[in-house]
Coordinates of C-alpha atoms in Angstrom, one line a residue:
X1 CA -28.6 -3.8 1.8
X2 CA -27.4 -7.3 2.6
X3 CA -25.1 -8.7 -0.1
X4 CA -26.0 -12.2 -1.2
X5 CA -22.3 -13.2 -1.7
X6 CA -18.9 -11.7 -1.4
X7 CA -16.2 -11.7 -4.1
X8 CA -12.5 -10.7 -3.5
X9 CA -10.9 -9.3 -6.7
X10 CA -7.2 -8.9 -6.6
X11 CA -6.1 -6.5 -9.3
X12 CA -2.7 -6.2 -11.0
X13 CA -0.9 -8.2 -8.4
X14 CA -2.4 -9.0 -5.1
X15 CA -1.9 -10.8 -1.8
X16 CA -4.8 -11.2 0.5
X17 CA -7.9 -9.5 1.7
X18 CA -8.9 -9.4 5.4
X19 CA -12.6 -8.8 5.9
X20 CA -13.8 -7.4 9.3
X21 CA -17.5 -8.0 9.4
X22 CA -18.9 -7.1 12.8
X23 CA -18.4 -5.9 16.3
X24 CA -17.6 -9.2 17.9
X25 CA -14.3 -8.9 19.8
X26 CA -11.6 -11.1 21.2
X27 CA -11.4 -14.2 19.0
X28 CA -7.9 -15.5 18.3
X29 CA -6.9 -17.1 15.0
X30 CA -3.8 -19.2 14.0
X31 CA -2.4 -19.5 10.5
X32 CA 0.7 -21.0 8.8
X33 CA 2.2 -19.3 5.8
X34 CA 4.8 -21.5 3.9
X35 CA 6.8 -19.5 1.4
X36 CA 8.2 -21.6 -1.4
X37 CA 9.6 -21.0 -4.9
X38 CA 6.9 -22.3 -7.4
X39 CA 6.7 -22.5 -11.1
X40 CA 3.8 -20.6 -12.7
X41 CA 2.9 -20.4 -16.4
X42 CA 1.5 -17.2 -17.7
X43 CA 1.7 -15.5 -21.1
X44 CA 3.1 -18.7 -22.7
X45 CA 6.1 -18.6 -20.3
X46 CA 7.0 -20.5 -17.1
X47 CA 8.7 -18.6 -14.4
X48 CA 9.7 -19.3 -10.8
X49 CA 8.1 -17.1 -8.2
X50 CA 7.9 -16.9 -4.5
X51 CA 4.4 -17.9 -3.3
X52 CA 2.5 -18.4 -0.1
X53 CA 1.0 -21.9 0.4
X54 CA 1.6 -22.6 -3.2
X55 CA -0.8 -20.1 -4.7
X56 CA -1.0 -16.6 -6.3
X57 CA -2.8 -14.8 -4.8
X58 CA -2.2 -16.2 -1.4
X59 CA -4.9 -17.2 1.1
X60 CA -7.8 -15.0 2.1
X61 CA -8.1 -14.6 5.8
X62 CA -11.4 -13.6 7.6
X63 CA -11.5 -12.1 11.0
X64 CA -13.8 -9.9 13.1
X65 CA -13.2 -6.4 14.3
X66 CA -11.1 -6.6 17.5
X67 CA -9.7 -10.1 16.8
X68 CA -6.1 -11.1 17.0
X69 CA -4.4 -13.5 14.7
X70 CA -1.0 -15.3 14.8
X71 CA 0.6 -16.0 11.5
X72 CA 3.7 -18.3 11.5
X73 CA 5.7 -17.5 8.4
X74 CA 8.0 -20.3 7.3
X75 CA 10.5 -19.1 4.6
X76 CA 11.5 -21.9 2.4
X77 CA 12.5 -19.5 -0.4
X78 CA 15.9 -18.3 -1.6
X79 CA 16.1 -14.9 0.1
X80 CA 14.9 -12.9 3.1
X81 CA 11.2 -11.8 3.3
X82 CA 9.0 -9.8 5.6
X83 CA 5.1 -9.7 5.6
X84 CA 3.3 -6.4 6.2
X85 CA -0.3 -6.3 7.3
X86 CA -1.4 -3.3 5.2
X87 CA -3.9 -1.0 6.9
X88 CA -3.8 -2.9 10.3
X89 CA -2.9 -0.2 12.9
X90 CA -1.3 -2.8 15.3
X91 CA -1.8 -0.7 18.4
X92 CA 1.4 -0.5 20.5
X93 CA 2.7 -3.4 18.4
X94 CA 5.1 -2.1 15.7
X95 CA 7.1 -5.4 16.1
X96 CA 4.6 -7.1 13.8
X97 CA 4.2 -4.4 11.2
X98 CA 6.5 -6.4 9.0
X99 CA 8.5 -3.6 7.3
X100 CA 12.0 -4.6 6.1
X101 CA 14.8 -2.8 8.1
X102 CA 12.2 -0.5 9.6
X103 CA 10.5 -2.7 12.2
X104 CA 12.4 -6.0 11.6
X105 CA 15.1 -7.6 9.6
X106 CA 14.1 -10.3 7.0
X107 CA 13.0 -13.8 7.8
X108 CA 16.0 -15.6 6.3
X109 CA 15.7 -18.7 4.2
X110 CA 15.2 -21.8 6.4
X111 CA 13.8 -19.8 9.3
X112 CA 10.4 -18.7 10.6
X113 CA 8.8 -15.9 12.5
X114 CA 5.3 -15.6 14.1
X115 CA 3.5 -12.3 13.6
X116 CA 0.9 -11.2 16.1
X117 CA -1.6 -9.1 14.1
X118 CA -3.9 -7.0 16.3
X119 CA -7.1 -5.6 14.9
X120 CA -8.7 -2.6 16.5
X121 CA -11.0 -0.1 14.7
X122 CA -10.6 -1.5 11.2
X123 CA -13.9 -2.5 9.5
X124 CA -13.9 -3.6 5.9
X125 CA -11.3 -4.9 3.5
X126 CA -7.6 -5.0 4.2
X127 CA -4.7 -7.0 2.7
X128 CA -1.2 -8.3 3.4
X129 CA 1.9 -8.4 1.3
X130 CA 5.6 -8.9 1.4
X131 CA 7.5 -5.7 2.3
X132 CA 11.0 -6.6 1.3
X133 CA 12.4 -5.4 -2.1
X134 CA 9.8 -6.4 -4.7
X135 CA 9.1 -9.8 -3.2
X136 CA 5.4 -8.9 -3.1
X137 CA 5.2 -9.5 -6.8
X138 CA 5.6 -13.2 -6.2
X139 CA 2.8 -13.5 -3.7
X140 CA 0.3 -11.9 -5.9
X141 CA 0.2 -11.6 -9.7
X142 CA 1.9 -8.9 -11.6
X143 CA 3.8 -10.5 -14.5
X144 CA 7.4 -9.8 -15.4
X145 CA 9.7 -11.5 -17.9
X146 CA 12.6 -13.5 -16.4
X147 CA 13.8 -13.6 -12.8
X148 CA 12.5 -10.4 -11.2
X149 CA 14.7 -10.5 -8.2
X150 CA 17.8 -10.9 -10.3
X151 CA 16.7 -8.2 -12.7
X152 CA 16.0 -5.8 -9.8
X153 CA 19.3 -6.4 -8.2
X154 CA 21.2 -5.9 -11.5
X155 CA 19.3 -2.6 -12.2
X156 CA 20.0 -1.2 -8.8
X157 CA 23.7 -2.0 -9.2
X158 CA 23.8 -0.3 -12.6
X159 CA 21.7 2.7 -11.6
X160 CA 19.4 2.4 -14.7
X161 CA 15.6 2.1 -14.8
X162 CA 13.9 -0.6 -12.7
X163 CA 11.9 -3.5 -14.3
X164 CA 8.5 -2.9 -15.9
X165 CA 5.6 -5.3 -15.9
X166 CA 4.3 -6.9 -19.1
X167 CA 0.8 -7.6 -18.0
X168 CA -1.6 -7.3 -15.1
X169 CA -3.9 -9.9 -13.5
X170 CA -7.3 -10.3 -11.8
X171 CA -7.1 -13.0 -9.1
X172 CA -3.8 -14.2 -10.6
X173 CA -4.9 -14.5 -14.2
X174 CA -4.3 -12.0 -17.1
X175 CA -7.5 -12.9 -18.9
X176 CA -8.4 -14.1 -22.3
X177 CA -7.3 -11.0 -24.2
X178 CA -3.7 -12.0 -23.4
X179 CA -1.7 -14.8 -25.1
X180 CA -2.0 -18.3 -23.7
X181 CA -4.5 -17.1 -21.1
X182 CA -7.9 -17.9 -22.4
X183 CA -8.3 -21.3 -20.8
X184 CA -7.4 -20.0 -17.3
X185 CA -9.4 -16.7 -17.3
X186 CA -11.1 -16.2 -14.0
X187 CA -14.9 -16.6 -14.2
X188 CA -17.4 -15.4 -11.6
X189 CA -20.8 -17.1 -11.7
X190 CA -23.6 -14.9 -10.5
X191 CA -27.4 -15.1 -10.2
X192 CA -29.8 -12.5 -11.7
X193 CA -31.2 -10.0 -9.2
X194 CA -28.7 -10.3 -6.5
X195 CA -26.5 -7.7 -4.9
X196 CA -22.8 -8.8 -4.3
X197 CA -20.2 -7.2 -2.2
X198 CA -16.9 -7.0 -4.2
X199 CA -13.7 -6.6 -2.2
X200 CA -11.3 -4.9 -4.5
X201 CA -7.5 -4.6 -3.9
X202 CA -4.9 -3.0 -6.1
X203 CA -1.8 -5.0 -5.4
X204 CA 0.0 -3.9 -8.6
X205 CA 3.6 -3.1 -7.8
X206 CA 3.8 0.3 -9.5
X207 CA 0.6 1.3 -11.3
X208 CA -2.8 2.9 -10.8
X209 CA -5.6 1.0 -12.4
X210 CA -9.0 1.8 -13.9
X211 CA -11.6 -0.8 -13.3
X212 CA -15.1 -1.4 -14.7
X213 CA -17.8 -4.0 -15.3
X214 CA -19.5 -4.1 -18.7
X215 CA -23.1 -2.6 -18.6
X216 CA -23.1 -2.7 -14.7
X217 CA -22.9 0.2 -12.3
X218 CA -20.9 0.1 -9.1
X219 CA -21.5 1.5 -5.7
X220 CA -18.5 2.2 -3.5
X221 CA -19.3 1.9 0.2
X222 CA -15.9 1.7 1.8
X223 CA -12.2 2.2 1.3
X224 CA -9.2 1.2 3.4
X225 CA -11.4 -0.5 6.0
X226 CA -13.5 2.6 6.6
X227 CA -17.1 3.2 5.4
X228 CA -17.8 6.0 2.9
X229 CA -20.8 7.8 1.7
X230 CA -22.1 5.7 -1.2
X231 CA -20.5 6.5 -4.5
X232 CA -22.5 5.5 -7.6
X233 CA -20.2 5.2 -10.5
X234 CA -19.6 3.4 -13.8
X235 CA -15.8 2.9 -13.2
X236 CA -13.2 2.9 -10.5
X237 CA -9.7 4.3 -10.3
X238 CA -7.7 2.5 -7.6
X239 CA -4.0 3.2 -6.6
X240 CA -1.5 0.5 -5.5
X241 CA -2.2 -0.4 -1.8
X242 CA -5.8 0.9 -1.8
X243 CA -8.8 -1.3 -1.1
X244 CA -12.4 -0.7 -1.9
X245 CA -15.7 -2.3 -0.8
X246 CA -18.1 -2.2 -3.8
X247 CA -21.7 -3.3 -4.2
X248 CA -22.7 -4.7 -7.6
X249 CA -26.3 -5.6 -8.5
X250 CA -26.7 -8.2 -11.3
X251 CA -29.7 -6.7 -13.1
X252 CA -28.7 -7.0 -16.7
X253 CA -29.7 -9.4 -19.4
X254 CA -28.4 -13.0 -18.9
X255 CA -25.1 -13.3 -20.6
X256 CA -21.3 -12.9 -20.2
X257 CA -19.7 -9.6 -19.3
X258 CA -16.0 -8.6 -19.1
X259 CA -14.7 -7.2 -15.9
X260 CA -11.6 -5.3 -17.0
X261 CA -8.7 -3.3 -15.6
X262 CA -6.2 -1.1 -17.5
X263 CA -3.4 1.0 -16.3
X264 CA -3.8 4.7 -15.6
X265 CA -0.5 6.3 -16.7
X266 CA 0.0 9.7 -15.2
X267 CA 3.6 10.4 -16.2
X268 CA 4.6 12.4 -19.3
X269 CA 5.9 9.6 -21.5
X270 CA 4.6 8.3 -24.9
X271 CA 1.8 5.7 -24.6
X272 CA 4.0 3.1 -26.3
X273 CA 6.5 3.1 -23.4
X274 CA 4.2 1.6 -20.7
X275 CA 2.2 -1.6 -20.4
X276 CA -1.1 -1.1 -22.3
X277 CA -2.4 -4.7 -21.7
X278 CA -6.0 -5.0 -20.5
X279 CA -6.5 -7.5 -17.7
X280 CA -9.9 -9.2 -17.8
X281 CA -12.2 -11.7 -16.0
X282 CA -15.7 -12.8 -16.9
X283 CA -18.9 -12.2 -15.0
X284 CA -21.1 -15.0 -16.1
X285 CA -24.9 -15.2 -15.3
X286 CA -26.4 -18.6 -14.4
X287 CA -29.4 -19.7 -16.3
X288 CA -30.5 -20.8 -19.8
X289 CA -29.5 -18.5 -22.6
X290 CA -27.5 -18.5 -25.8
X291 CA -23.8 -18.2 -24.9
X292 CA -22.4 -15.1 -26.7
X293 CA -19.4 -15.6 -29.0
X294 CA -17.5 -13.0 -26.9
X295 CA -18.3 -11.2 -23.6
X296 CA -19.3 -7.6 -23.7
X297 CA -16.4 -5.2 -23.0
X298 CA -17.0 -2.2 -20.7
X299 CA -17.3 0.9 -22.9
X300 CA -17.0 3.2 -19.8
X301 CA -13.5 2.0 -18.9
X302 CA -11.3 5.2 -19.1
X303 CA -8.3 5.2 -21.4
X304 CA -4.7 5.0 -20.2
X305 CA -4.0 8.7 -19.8
X306 CA -7.4 10.0 -18.8
X307 CA -6.3 12.3 -16.0
X308 CA -9.7 14.0 -15.8
X309 CA -11.5 10.7 -15.1
X310 CA -8.9 9.8 -12.4
X311 CA -9.3 13.1 -10.6
X312 CA -13.1 13.2 -10.9
X313 CA -13.4 9.8 -9.2
X314 CA -10.8 10.4 -6.5
X315 CA -12.6 13.6 -5.5
X316 CA -15.8 11.7 -4.7
X317 CA -14.7 10.2 -1.4
X318 CA -16.3 11.3 1.9
X319 CA -16.7 9.7 5.3
X320 CA -20.2 8.7 6.6
X321 CA -19.7 11.3 9.5
X322 CA -22.8 10.1 11.5
X323 CA -23.3 9.2 15.2
X324 CA -22.2 5.6 14.6
X325 CA -19.2 6.6 12.5
X326 CA -18.1 10.0 13.7
X327 CA -15.3 12.0 12.2
X328 CA -12.5 13.2 14.5
X329 CA -10.4 15.5 12.4
X330 CA -7.7 17.1 14.5
X331 CA -8.3 20.9 14.5
X332 CA -5.5 22.2 16.8
X333 CA -2.5 21.3 14.7
X334 CA 0.8 21.1 16.6
X335 CA 3.1 19.8 13.8
X336 CA 2.9 21.0 10.2
X337 CA 5.0 19.5 7.4
X338 CA 5.2 20.5 3.8
X339 CA 6.7 17.6 1.8
X340 CA 7.9 17.8 -1.8
X341 CA 7.8 14.5 -3.8
X342 CA 10.3 14.5 -6.6
X343 CA 12.3 12.6 -9.1
X344 CA 16.0 13.2 -9.4
X345 CA 19.4 11.6 -9.3
X346 CA 22.0 10.4 -6.7
X347 CA 25.7 9.6 -6.8
X348 CA 26.6 6.2 -5.4
X349 CA 29.6 3.9 -5.5
X350 CA 29.7 0.2 -6.4
X351 CA 32.6 -2.1 -6.3
X352 CA 34.4 -0.7 -9.4
X353 CA 33.1 2.8 -10.2
X354 CA 31.1 5.8 -9.2
X355 CA 27.7 6.1 -10.8
X356 CA 24.8 8.5 -11.0
X357 CA 21.5 6.7 -10.6
X358 CA 17.9 7.6 -10.7
X359 CA 16.4 8.5 -7.4
X360 CA 13.2 9.8 -5.8
X361 CA 13.0 11.9 -2.7
X362 CA 10.8 13.5 0.0
X363 CA 12.0 17.1 0.8
X364 CA 15.1 16.2 -1.2
X365 CA 16.0 13.3 1.1
X366 CA 16.3 9.9 -0.6
X367 CA 15.7 7.2 2.1
X368 CA 18.5 4.7 2.7
X369 CA 17.8 1.5 4.6
X370 CA 20.1 0.8 7.6
X371 CA 21.8 -2.5 8.3
X372 CA 19.7 -3.2 11.3
X373 CA 16.1 -2.3 11.9
X374 CA 15.2 1.2 13.2
X375 CA 12.6 -0.1 15.7
X376 CA 15.1 -2.1 17.7
X377 CA 17.7 0.7 17.5
X378 CA 15.1 3.1 18.9
X379 CA 13.9 0.7 21.6
X380 CA 17.4 -0.1 22.8
X381 CA 18.9 3.4 22.3
X382 CA 21.4 2.2 19.7
X383 CA 23.2 5.1 18.1
X384 CA 24.4 5.4 14.6
X385 CA 21.5 3.7 12.9
X386 CA 19.4 6.8 12.0
X387 CA 19.2 10.5 12.6
X388 CA 16.2 12.5 13.8
X389 CA 16.5 15.5 11.4
X390 CA 14.0 14.8 8.6
X391 CA 13.1 18.3 7.5
X392 CA 9.6 19.7 7.9
X393 CA 10.1 21.9 4.8
X394 CA 12.0 21.4 1.5
X395 CA 15.5 22.9 1.2
X396 CA 14.3 25.5 -1.3
X397 CA 11.1 26.8 -2.9
X398 CA 10.6 27.2 -6.6
X399 CA 8.0 26.6 -9.3
X400 CA 7.4 23.0 -8.3
X401 CA 5.2 22.1 -11.2
X402 CA 7.1 24.0 -13.9
X403 CA 9.4 22.5 -16.5
X404 CA 12.2 24.9 -16.7
X405 CA 14.6 24.0 -14.0
X406 CA 17.8 21.9 -14.0
X407 CA 18.4 18.2 -13.1
X408 CA 18.6 17.8 -9.3
X409 CA 20.7 15.6 -7.1
X410 CA 19.1 14.4 -3.9
X411 CA 20.7 13.6 -0.5
X412 CA 20.9 10.0 0.6
X413 CA 20.0 9.6 4.3
X414 CA 18.3 7.6 7.0
X415 CA 16.4 10.6 8.6
X416 CA 13.3 10.2 10.7
X417 CA 10.8 12.5 12.3
X418 CA 10.1 12.2 16.0
X419 CA 6.5 12.9 17.2
X420 CA 5.2 13.2 20.7
X421 CA 2.4 10.9 21.7
X422 CA -1.0 12.5 20.7
X423 CA 0.7 15.0 18.4
X424 CA -1.8 16.5 15.9
X425 CA -0.1 16.4 12.5
X426 CA -0.9 18.1 9.2
X427 CA 1.1 17.0 6.2
X428 CA 0.9 18.7 2.8
X429 CA 2.4 16.6 0.0
X430 CA 3.4 18.6 -3.1
X431 CA 4.0 16.8 -6.3
X432 CA 6.8 18.3 -8.4
X433 CA 7.8 18.0 -12.1
X434 CA 11.5 17.6 -11.5
X435 CA 13.1 15.5 -14.3
X436 CA 9.6 15.6 -15.9
X437 CA 8.7 13.1 -13.3
X438 CA 5.3 14.4 -12.3
X439 CA 2.8 11.7 -11.7
X440 CA 0.3 10.5 -9.1
X441 CA 1.9 9.3 -5.9
X442 CA -0.2 7.0 -3.6
X443 CA 1.2 7.8 -0.2
X444 CA 0.8 5.1 2.5
X445 CA 1.1 5.6 6.3
X446 CA 1.8 2.6 8.5
X447 CA 0.3 2.3 12.0
X448 CA -2.3 5.0 11.5
X449 CA -5.2 6.1 9.3
X450 CA -5.5 9.7 8.2
X451 CA -8.1 12.2 7.0
X452 CA -7.8 13.7 3.5
X453 CA -8.8 17.3 4.2
X454 CA -7.9 18.8 0.9
X455 CA -6.3 18.5 -2.5
X456 CA -5.9 20.5 -5.7
X457 CA -3.9 21.3 -8.8
X458 CA -0.8 23.4 -9.0
X459 CA 1.3 24.7 -6.1
X460 CA -0.2 24.6 -2.6
X461 CA -0.9 28.1 -1.1
X462 CA -0.8 28.0 2.7
X463 CA -3.0 31.1 3.0
X464 CA -5.9 30.4 0.6
X465 CA -6.0 26.6 0.2
X466 CA -6.7 25.8 3.9
X467 CA -9.9 27.9 3.6
X468 CA -11.3 25.1 1.3
X469 CA -10.4 22.2 3.6
X470 CA -13.1 19.7 4.4
X471 CA -13.2 19.3 8.1
X472 CA -16.8 18.0 8.2
X473 CA -16.7 14.6 6.4
X474 CA -13.3 14.0 4.9
X475 CA -12.5 10.4 4.0
X476 CA -10.4 8.4 6.4
X477 CA -7.8 6.1 4.7
X478 CA -4.3 4.7 5.0
X479 CA -3.3 5.3 1.3
X480 CA -4.3 8.1 -1.0
X481 CA -2.9 9.7 -4.2
X482 CA -1.2 13.0 -4.4
X483 CA -2.4 14.5 -7.7
X484 CA -0.2 14.8 -10.7
X485 CA 1.3 18.3 -10.5
X486 CA -0.8 19.1 -7.5
X487 CA -1.0 18.8 -3.7
X488 CA -2.7 16.7 -1.0
X489 CA -3.3 17.7 2.6
X490 CA -3.8 15.1 5.3
X491 CA -4.3 15.2 9.1
X492 CA -3.9 12.5 11.8
X493 CA -3.2 12.1 15.5
X494 CA 0.0 10.3 16.4
X495 CA -1.6 8.1 19.0
X496 CA 0.2 4.8 18.2
X497 CA 3.6 4.6 19.9
X498 CA 6.3 3.0 17.8
X499 CA 8.3 3.2 14.5
X500 CA 6.1 3.7 11.5
X501 CA 7.1 3.8 7.8
X502 CA 5.5 6.2 5.3
X503 CA 6.1 6.0 1.6
X504 CA 4.9 6.1 -1.9
X505 CA 3.2 2.8 -2.7
X506 CA 4.6 2.8 -6.2
X507 CA 7.4 0.3 -5.4
X508 CA 9.5 1.9 -8.1
X509 CA 9.4 5.2 -6.2
X510 CA 9.8 3.6 -2.8
X511 CA 12.8 1.7 -4.0
X512 CA 14.4 4.8 -5.3
X513 CA 13.9 6.6 -1.9
X514 CA 10.4 8.3 -1.7
X515 CA 9.8 7.4 1.9
X516 CA 10.7 8.1 5.5
X517 CA 9.8 7.1 9.1
X518 CA 7.8 8.5 12.0
X519 CA 8.9 7.6 15.5
X520 CA 5.9 8.2 17.8
X521 CA 7.1 8.5 21.4
X522 CA 5.5 6.7 24.4
X523 CA 2.7 8.2 26.3
X524 CA 2.7 8.5 30.1
X525 CA 1.2 5.0 30.8
X526 CA 1.8 1.4 30.0
X527 CA -1.4 1.5 27.8
X528 CA 0.1 4.3 25.7
X529 CA 3.5 2.8 25.3
X530 CA 5.3 0.3 23.0
X531 CA 4.9 -3.3 24.0
X532 CA 8.0 -5.4 24.8
X533 CA 9.7 -7.1 21.8
X534 CA 8.5 -10.6 21.0
X535 CA 10.9 -13.5 21.4
X536 CA 13.0 -14.8 18.5
X537 CA 13.0 -11.7 16.3
X538 CA 14.7 -12.3 12.9
X539 CA 18.4 -11.7 13.2
X540 CA 20.3 -8.9 11.6
X541 CA 23.9 -9.5 11.0
X542 CA 24.8 -6.1 12.4
X543 CA 22.8 -6.5 15.6
X544 CA 23.2 -10.3 16.2
X545 CA 24.5 -9.9 19.7
X546 CA 21.8 -7.4 20.7
X547 CA 19.1 -9.6 19.5
X548 CA 20.5 -12.6 21.4
X549 CA 20.0 -10.5 24.5
X550 CA 16.3 -10.1 23.7
X551 CA 15.1 -11.6 27.0
X552 CA 12.4 -10.6 29.4
X553 CA 14.9 -9.5 32.1
X554 CA 16.7 -7.1 29.7
X555 CA 13.4 -5.6 28.6
X556 CA 11.6 -5.5 31.9
X557 CA 9.8 -2.2 32.2
X558 CA 11.2 -0.8 29.0
X559 CA 7.8 -0.8 27.2
X560 CA 7.0 2.2 29.4
X561 CA 10.4 3.9 29.3
X562 CA 10.6 7.2 27.3
X563 CA 13.5 7.1 24.8
X564 CA 13.5 10.8 23.9
X565 CA 13.0 13.7 26.3

């Protein structure tokens, strides 16, 4: 089925979609991103936000499978920024992954840095976003009151809760159900009888979203730049960081129809304590007809806490698994990890006092960013930046999904896991209900895609649950949700040497520490080893001298030099 047109819909708060359309290889593209502080008026209020090339969302980039693009980022804002190319594997090139203090230090105000973005096997819709604090909110469209950067910094210092959004957007606009928004509601003009490819991205900072089109069915054909078996559905549930390719056929009566999104809230708090605003845009048929007084609203859009609908939709995903798109699930696992994802608390010290603050953790380790980036420290054998003792198991076992255990303090650390090249890895993520914090956790892995081989409610059983694993046609993704009070099993091959972040894509949880790093060691050849660093990497104050020494002579041959035995 050949779509007549393509439409990119950026939900909640989005940056950009990259569409890979065919097998043509080798083209090179050049782009300039200029980051500036701009005034935007939404919900009757004008706020200053960091934007790319003056717009929210930022520009859409189109490339082919196998292409390379160079993006020169000029930071004319007020604070440091990095740009992450979400879902792009970047083979042997972690230097351009764009992860703050993991693969680089921030691009400081008044400076620039050129990313080399290398596309390989990706085919479909990807996106890009800032990966430094919550700066990605400014380059897409989630709406917050006041100065978000200032509010975030203040909340982190005080140890209290982090900022919450007050509305969501579709393509940068909240829609005409929100105050002062009717005139700017995004409208999509369509022709009767056509099939459209909709590229859907959830760029919301910290929420899963339900999505539906009034009186129209949807067919999901891809997610995270991988094709899927077609999913015919009346609604979508999409987590932060996920992308979906969706076919929509305009076969209804000529008229106006709402396309709507609302938050799926999976945590155990009253409905009044979270953002219950519905974001809308209007699908508008071309032709002669009486314009309705109001568009039709989708009756099939699930309500805010509809866990059953969320789970039902999530369980539908499967890979094509045919001769053109085979499945290569690793079967002989060499590394197994069981990761508990929890809420908790942590003790920290500010300038005047000792405070206990909210925290999240993976295996009771709450991630702490170093003062220089881990990739450079690994590449140059700099000690004291991180340790290699991230645990494969939690420190203790208990009734993870129960509600009768005490408040838990986590351990602050910069602990990574080292993997050999071509290691076959199985990770089982277990959601816990510590501090009554059970919820859906969309876990994202940089530099790789992974197969979702199993999931289920309750506590994972390593004897019985693997018997139900799907090793035939599991979906291949880079982001997927761990069920509320349940578990998720994934598998991947560590075949991309470098330093790669993995984390919950709810920025609230990532900021509090639900993340860690894989270091994938070099293989035995140049083609299986990290490339040399690019010139003029952004400077870190703590590693200024080392970065000044980043010259070809110093790095000669080190791209094929093993760092760990």
